[in-house]
Amino acid sequence: LIKRDDIDERKALLSAFIKINGNILVRNGKLYISIKTENKKTARLIYGEIKKLYPVQIRIIVSEKKKLRIHEDSKVIFIEICDEDKLVLNDLHIYTMEDGFRALPPLRWISDVEMKKAYLSGAFLASGSVNSPITKNYHLEIAVNNNELAEYILRQWKKFELDGKIIKRRAQHVIYIKKCEQIADFLKILGASSSLMKFEEVRIQRDQYNSITRIVNCEVS
């Protein structure tokens, strides 16, 4: 879905993803980074980027989850970094011995446009979703666990002239957009060209159908 050639951009993407979807586990007195995803393509991407950037041992765990909907994917994939976890966390500016866990990425990452795009890409891959343009209401969102990170993502959106908002949904803070043109703009920012083309194709078909329906209704009236 998203390709990044620059090492710093790839680190920015990983930093956002692990910040949102990662957990620190203690097992037999040793720390592990456990990263969760339900998407196979995303799992392959994150696994590949970690292996390219860091000399670490990685374990993949696939577990079943209880299905809530008929066509829902029942697989949950955990990517566990089994050694050099402090190296990874420190290099991705998630945790340092001096500051502990960092709520936000370093300032130098937001001074560069491409780094902003990479960080937003990682955040969307971690917990983002966009509803089908077939539906009446357009909606794209990213859900995070703390308000400080949500406000940070919203500030980055505004720098790309995206009119996002934040709502509290249970324990999560959700940053969202409801305008179809801005959803398309965000997909462009991510570099998700194939997803953008599908979104625009379905949206145009829906708009044409609605237009024809209105004309027919007028003629009938």
C-alpha positions as a Markdown table, in Angstrom:
| # | Residue | x | y | z |
|---|---|---|---|---|
| 1 | Leu | 0.0 | 0.0 | 0.0 |
| 2 | Ile | 2.6 | 2.5 | 1.1 |
| 3 | Lys | 6.3 | 2.5 | 0.0 |
| 4 | Arg | 9.0 | 4.6 | 1.7 |
| 5 | Asp | 12.6 | 4.6 | 0.4 |
| 6 | Asp | 14.1 | 7.1 | 2.9 |
| 7 | Ile | 15.3 | 5.4 | 6.1 |
| 8 | Asp | 14.1 | 8.3 | 8.4 |
| 9 | Glu | 10.7 | 8.2 | 6.7 |
| 10 | Arg | 10.5 | 4.4 | 7.3 |
| 11 | Lys | 11.4 | 5.0 | 11.0 |
| 12 | Ala | 8.7 | 7.6 | 11.3 |
| 13 | Leu | 6.1 | 5.2 | 9.9 |
| 14 | Leu | 7.3 | 2.4 | 12.3 |
| 15 | Ser | 7.3 | 4.8 | 15.2 |
| 16 | Ala | 3.7 | 5.8 | 14.8 |
| 17 | Phe | 2.6 | 2.2 | 14.2 |
| 18 | Ile | 4.3 | 0.8 | 17.2 |
| 19 | Lys | 3.3 | 3.8 | 19.4 |
| 20 | Ile | -0.3 | 3.1 | 18.6 |
| 21 | Asn | -0.4 | -0.7 | 18.2 |
| 22 | Gly | 2.6 | -1.8 | 20.3 |
| 23 | Asn | 2.8 | -3.1 | 23.9 |
| 24 | Ile | 5.7 | -3.8 | 26.2 |
| 25 | Leu | 5.6 | -7.3 | 27.7 |
| 26 | Val | 7.6 | -8.7 | 30.6 |
| 27 | Arg | 8.2 | -12.4 | 30.3 |
| 28 | Asn | 10.7 | -14.3 | 32.5 |
| 29 | Gly | 12.2 | -11.0 | 33.5 |
| 30 | Lys | 12.8 | -9.9 | 29.9 |
| 31 | Leu | 11.2 | -7.2 | 27.9 |
| 32 | Tyr | 9.4 | -7.8 | 24.6 |
| 33 | Ile | 7.8 | -5.5 | 22.1 |
| 34 | Ser | 4.5 | -7.0 | 20.9 |
| 35 | Ile | 2.9 | -5.3 | 17.9 |
| 36 | Lys | -0.7 | -6.2 | 17.0 |
| 37 | Thr | -2.5 | -6.1 | 13.6 |
| 38 | Glu | -5.4 | -7.9 | 12.0 |
| 39 | Asn | -4.3 | -7.2 | 8.4 |
| 40 | Lys | -1.9 | -9.6 | 6.7 |
| 41 | Lys | -0.5 | -7.1 | 4.3 |
| 42 | Thr | 0.2 | -4.6 | 7.1 |
| 43 | Ala | 1.9 | -7.4 | 9.1 |
| 44 | Arg | 4.2 | -8.2 | 6.2 |
| 45 | Leu | 5.0 | -4.5 | 5.8 |
| 46 | Ile | 5.8 | -3.9 | 9.4 |
| 47 | Tyr | 7.8 | -7.2 | 9.7 |
| 48 | Gly | 9.8 | -6.4 | 6.6 |
| 49 | Glu | 10.6 | -2.8 | 7.7 |
| 50 | Ile | 11.8 | -3.9 | 11.2 |
| 51 | Lys | 14.0 | -6.6 | 9.6 |
| 52 | Lys | 15.5 | -4.1 | 7.2 |
| 53 | Leu | 16.3 | -1.5 | 9.9 |
| 54 | Tyr | 17.3 | -3.6 | 12.9 |
| 55 | Pro | 19.3 | -6.8 | 13.7 |
| 56 | Val | 16.7 | -8.3 | 15.9 |
| 57 | Gln | 15.0 | -11.6 | 16.4 |
| 58 | Ile | 11.3 | -11.5 | 15.5 |
| 59 | Arg | 8.6 | -14.0 | 16.4 |
| 60 | Ile | 5.2 | -14.1 | 14.6 |
| 61 | Ile | 2.2 | -15.3 | 16.6 |
| 62 | Val | -1.2 | -15.8 | 14.9 |
| 63 | Ser | -4.2 | -16.3 | 17.1 |
| 64 | Glu | -8.0 | -16.7 | 16.5 |
| 65 | Lys | -10.5 | -14.1 | 17.7 |
| 66 | Lys | -14.2 | -14.6 | 18.3 |
| 67 | Lys | -16.1 | -13.6 | 15.2 |
| 68 | Leu | -18.6 | -10.8 | 15.7 |
| 69 | Arg | -19.7 | -10.4 | 12.1 |
| 70 | Ile | -20.2 | -13.0 | 9.4 |
| 71 | His | -17.4 | -11.9 | 7.0 |
| 72 | Glu | -15.1 | -10.6 | 9.7 |
| 73 | Asp | -11.4 | -11.8 | 9.6 |
| 74 | Ser | -10.8 | -14.1 | 12.5 |
| 75 | Lys | -7.0 | -13.8 | 12.6 |
| 76 | Val | -5.0 | -11.5 | 14.9 |
| 77 | Ile | -1.3 | -11.2 | 14.2 |
| 78 | Phe | 1.3 | -10.4 | 16.8 |
| 79 | Ile | 4.8 | -9.4 | 15.8 |
| 80 | Glu | 7.1 | -9.8 | 18.8 |
| 81 | Ile | 10.6 | -8.3 | 18.9 |
| 82 | Cys | 12.5 | -10.7 | 21.2 |
| 83 | Asp | 15.8 | -8.8 | 21.7 |
| 84 | Glu | 17.4 | -5.4 | 21.3 |
| 85 | Asp | 14.0 | -4.0 | 22.2 |
| 86 | Lys | 15.5 | -0.9 | 23.9 |
| 87 | Leu | 17.5 | -0.2 | 20.8 |
| 88 | Val | 14.4 | -0.2 | 18.7 |
| 89 | Leu | 12.3 | 1.9 | 21.1 |
| 90 | Asn | 15.1 | 4.4 | 21.5 |
| 91 | Asp | 15.8 | 4.7 | 17.8 |
| 92 | Leu | 12.1 | 5.2 | 17.1 |
| 93 | His | 11.8 | 7.9 | 19.8 |
| 94 | Ile | 9.2 | 5.9 | 21.7 |
| 95 | Tyr | 11.2 | 5.3 | 24.9 |
| 96 | Thr | 14.4 | 6.6 | 26.3 |
| 97 | Met | 16.2 | 5.9 | 29.6 |
| 98 | Glu | 16.2 | 9.7 | 30.3 |
| 99 | Asp | 12.6 | 10.6 | 29.4 |
| 100 | Gly | 10.8 | 7.3 | 29.7 |
| 101 | Phe | 7.9 | 6.8 | 27.2 |
| 102 | Arg | 7.5 | 9.7 | 24.9 |
| 103 | Ala | 3.9 | 10.8 | 24.0 |
| 104 | Leu | 5.0 | 12.6 | 20.8 |
| 105 | Pro | 7.7 | 12.1 | 18.1 |
| 106 | Pro | 10.7 | 14.5 | 18.1 |
| 107 | Leu | 10.4 | 18.0 | 16.7 |
| 108 | Arg | 12.7 | 17.3 | 13.8 |
| 109 | Trp | 10.2 | 14.8 | 12.4 |
| 110 | Ile | 7.5 | 17.4 | 12.0 |
| 111 | Ser | 9.8 | 20.0 | 10.3 |
| 112 | Asp | 9.9 | 17.9 | 7.1 |
| 113 | Val | 6.8 | 17.4 | 5.0 |
| 114 | Glu | 7.7 | 13.8 | 3.9 |
| 115 | Met | 8.4 | 12.8 | 7.5 |
| 116 | Lys | 4.9 | 14.1 | 8.5 |
| 117 | Lys | 3.4 | 12.1 | 5.7 |
| 118 | Ala | 5.3 | 9.0 | 6.8 |
| 119 | Tyr | 4.2 | 9.4 | 10.4 |
| 120 | Leu | 0.6 | 9.9 | 9.4 |
| 121 | Ser | 0.9 | 6.8 | 7.2 |
| 122 | Gly | 2.0 | 4.7 | 10.2 |
| 123 | Ala | -0.8 | 6.0 | 12.3 |
| 124 | Phe | -3.4 | 5.2 | 9.7 |
| 125 | Leu | -2.0 | 1.7 | 9.1 |
| 126 | Ala | -2.1 | 1.1 | 12.9 |
| 127 | Ser | -5.7 | 2.2 | 13.6 |
| 128 | Gly | -7.2 | 4.0 | 10.7 |
| 129 | Ser | -10.3 | 3.2 | 8.7 |
| 130 | Val | -12.4 | 4.7 | 6.0 |
| 131 | Asn | -16.0 | 3.7 | 5.2 |
| 132 | Ser | -17.1 | 2.7 | 1.8 |
| 133 | Pro | -18.1 | 5.6 | -0.4 |
| 134 | Ile | -21.3 | 3.6 | -1.3 |
| 135 | Thr | -22.7 | 4.6 | 2.0 |
| 136 | Lys | -24.5 | 7.9 | 2.5 |
| 137 | Asn | -22.0 | 9.4 | 5.0 |
| 138 | Tyr | -18.3 | 9.7 | 4.2 |
| 139 | His | -16.0 | 9.0 | 7.2 |
| 140 | Leu | -12.2 | 8.5 | 7.7 |
| 141 | Glu | -10.7 | 8.1 | 11.2 |
| 142 | Ile | -7.6 | 7.3 | 13.2 |
| 143 | Ala | -8.2 | 6.1 | 16.8 |
| 144 | Val | -5.5 | 6.5 | 19.5 |
| 145 | Asn | -5.3 | 5.9 | 23.3 |
| 146 | Asn | -4.3 | 9.4 | 24.5 |
| 147 | Asn | -5.5 | 12.9 | 23.8 |
| 148 | Glu | -2.0 | 14.4 | 23.4 |
| 149 | Leu | -1.2 | 12.1 | 20.4 |
| 150 | Ala | -4.7 | 12.8 | 19.0 |
| 151 | Glu | -4.1 | 16.5 | 19.2 |
| 152 | Tyr | -0.7 | 16.1 | 17.5 |
| 153 | Ile | -2.2 | 14.1 | 14.6 |
| 154 | Leu | -4.9 | 16.7 | 14.2 |
| 155 | Arg | -2.3 | 19.5 | 14.0 |
| 156 | Gln | -0.5 | 17.7 | 11.3 |
| 157 | Trp | -3.8 | 17.2 | 9.4 |
| 158 | Lys | -4.4 | 21.0 | 9.6 |
| 159 | Lys | -1.0 | 21.6 | 8.0 |
| 160 | Phe | -2.3 | 19.7 | 5.0 |
| 161 | Glu | -5.5 | 21.8 | 5.1 |
| 162 | Leu | -7.6 | 18.8 | 6.4 |
| 163 | Asp | -10.5 | 19.9 | 8.5 |
| 164 | Gly | -10.4 | 17.2 | 11.1 |
| 165 | Lys | -12.1 | 16.9 | 14.5 |
| 166 | Ile | -11.6 | 14.8 | 17.7 |
| 167 | Ile | -14.2 | 12.9 | 19.6 |
| 168 | Lys | -13.9 | 10.6 | 22.7 |
| 169 | Arg | -15.2 | 7.1 | 22.0 |
| 170 | Arg | -15.0 | 4.9 | 25.1 |
| 171 | Ala | -11.3 | 4.8 | 26.1 |
| 172 | Gln | -10.1 | 6.1 | 22.7 |
| 173 | His | -9.6 | 9.5 | 21.1 |
| 174 | Val | -10.8 | 9.5 | 17.5 |
| 175 | Ile | -9.5 | 12.0 | 14.9 |
| 176 | Tyr | -11.9 | 12.0 | 11.9 |
| 177 | Ile | -12.8 | 13.7 | 8.6 |
| 178 | Lys | -16.2 | 13.6 | 6.9 |
| 179 | Lys | -15.7 | 15.5 | 3.7 |
| 180 | Cys | -15.2 | 13.2 | 0.7 |
| 181 | Glu | -12.7 | 15.6 | -1.0 |
| 182 | Gln | -10.6 | 15.8 | 2.1 |
| 183 | Ile | -10.7 | 12.0 | 2.5 |
| 184 | Ala | -9.4 | 11.7 | -1.1 |
| 185 | Asp | -6.7 | 14.3 | -0.3 |
| 186 | Phe | -5.6 | 12.3 | 2.8 |
| 187 | Leu | -5.3 | 9.1 | 0.7 |
| 188 | Lys | -3.0 | 11.1 | -1.7 |
| 189 | Ile | -0.9 | 12.2 | 1.3 |
| 190 | Leu | -0.5 | 8.5 | 2.2 |
| 191 | Gly | 0.6 | 7.6 | -1.3 |
| 192 | Ala | -2.3 | 5.1 | -1.4 |
| 193 | Ser | -2.9 | 5.6 | -5.1 |
| 194 | Ser | -4.8 | 2.3 | -5.7 |
| 195 | Ser | -7.1 | 2.9 | -2.7 |
| 196 | Leu | -7.6 | 6.5 | -3.9 |
| 197 | Met | -8.7 | 5.3 | -7.4 |
| 198 | Lys | -11.1 | 2.8 | -5.9 |
| 199 | Phe | -12.6 | 5.4 | -3.6 |
| 200 | Glu | -13.0 | 8.0 | -6.3 |
| 201 | Glu | -14.5 | 5.4 | -8.8 |
| 202 | Val | -17.2 | 4.3 | -6.3 |
| 203 | Arg | -17.9 | 7.9 | -5.2 |
| 204 | Ile | -18.3 | 9.1 | -8.8 |
| 205 | Gln | -20.6 | 6.1 | -9.6 |
| 206 | Arg | -22.7 | 6.8 | -6.5 |
| 207 | Asp | -23.0 | 10.6 | -7.3 |
| 208 | Gln | -24.0 | 9.7 | -10.9 |
| 209 | Tyr | -26.7 | 7.3 | -9.6 |
| 210 | Asn | -28.0 | 9.9 | -7.2 |
| 211 | Ser | -28.1 | 12.5 | -9.9 |
| 212 | Ile | -30.1 | 10.2 | -12.3 |
| 213 | Thr | -32.4 | 9.3 | -9.4 |
| 214 | Arg | -33.1 | 13.0 | -8.7 |
| 215 | Ile | -33.8 | 13.7 | -12.4 |
| 216 | Val | -36.2 | 10.7 | -12.7 |
| 217 | Asn | -38.0 | 11.8 | -9.5 |
| 218 | Cys | -38.4 | 15.3 | -10.9 |
| 219 | Glu | -39.9 | 13.9 | -14.2 |
| 220 | Val | -42.2 | 11.6 | -12.3 |
| 221 | Ser | -43.4 | 14.6 | -10.2 |
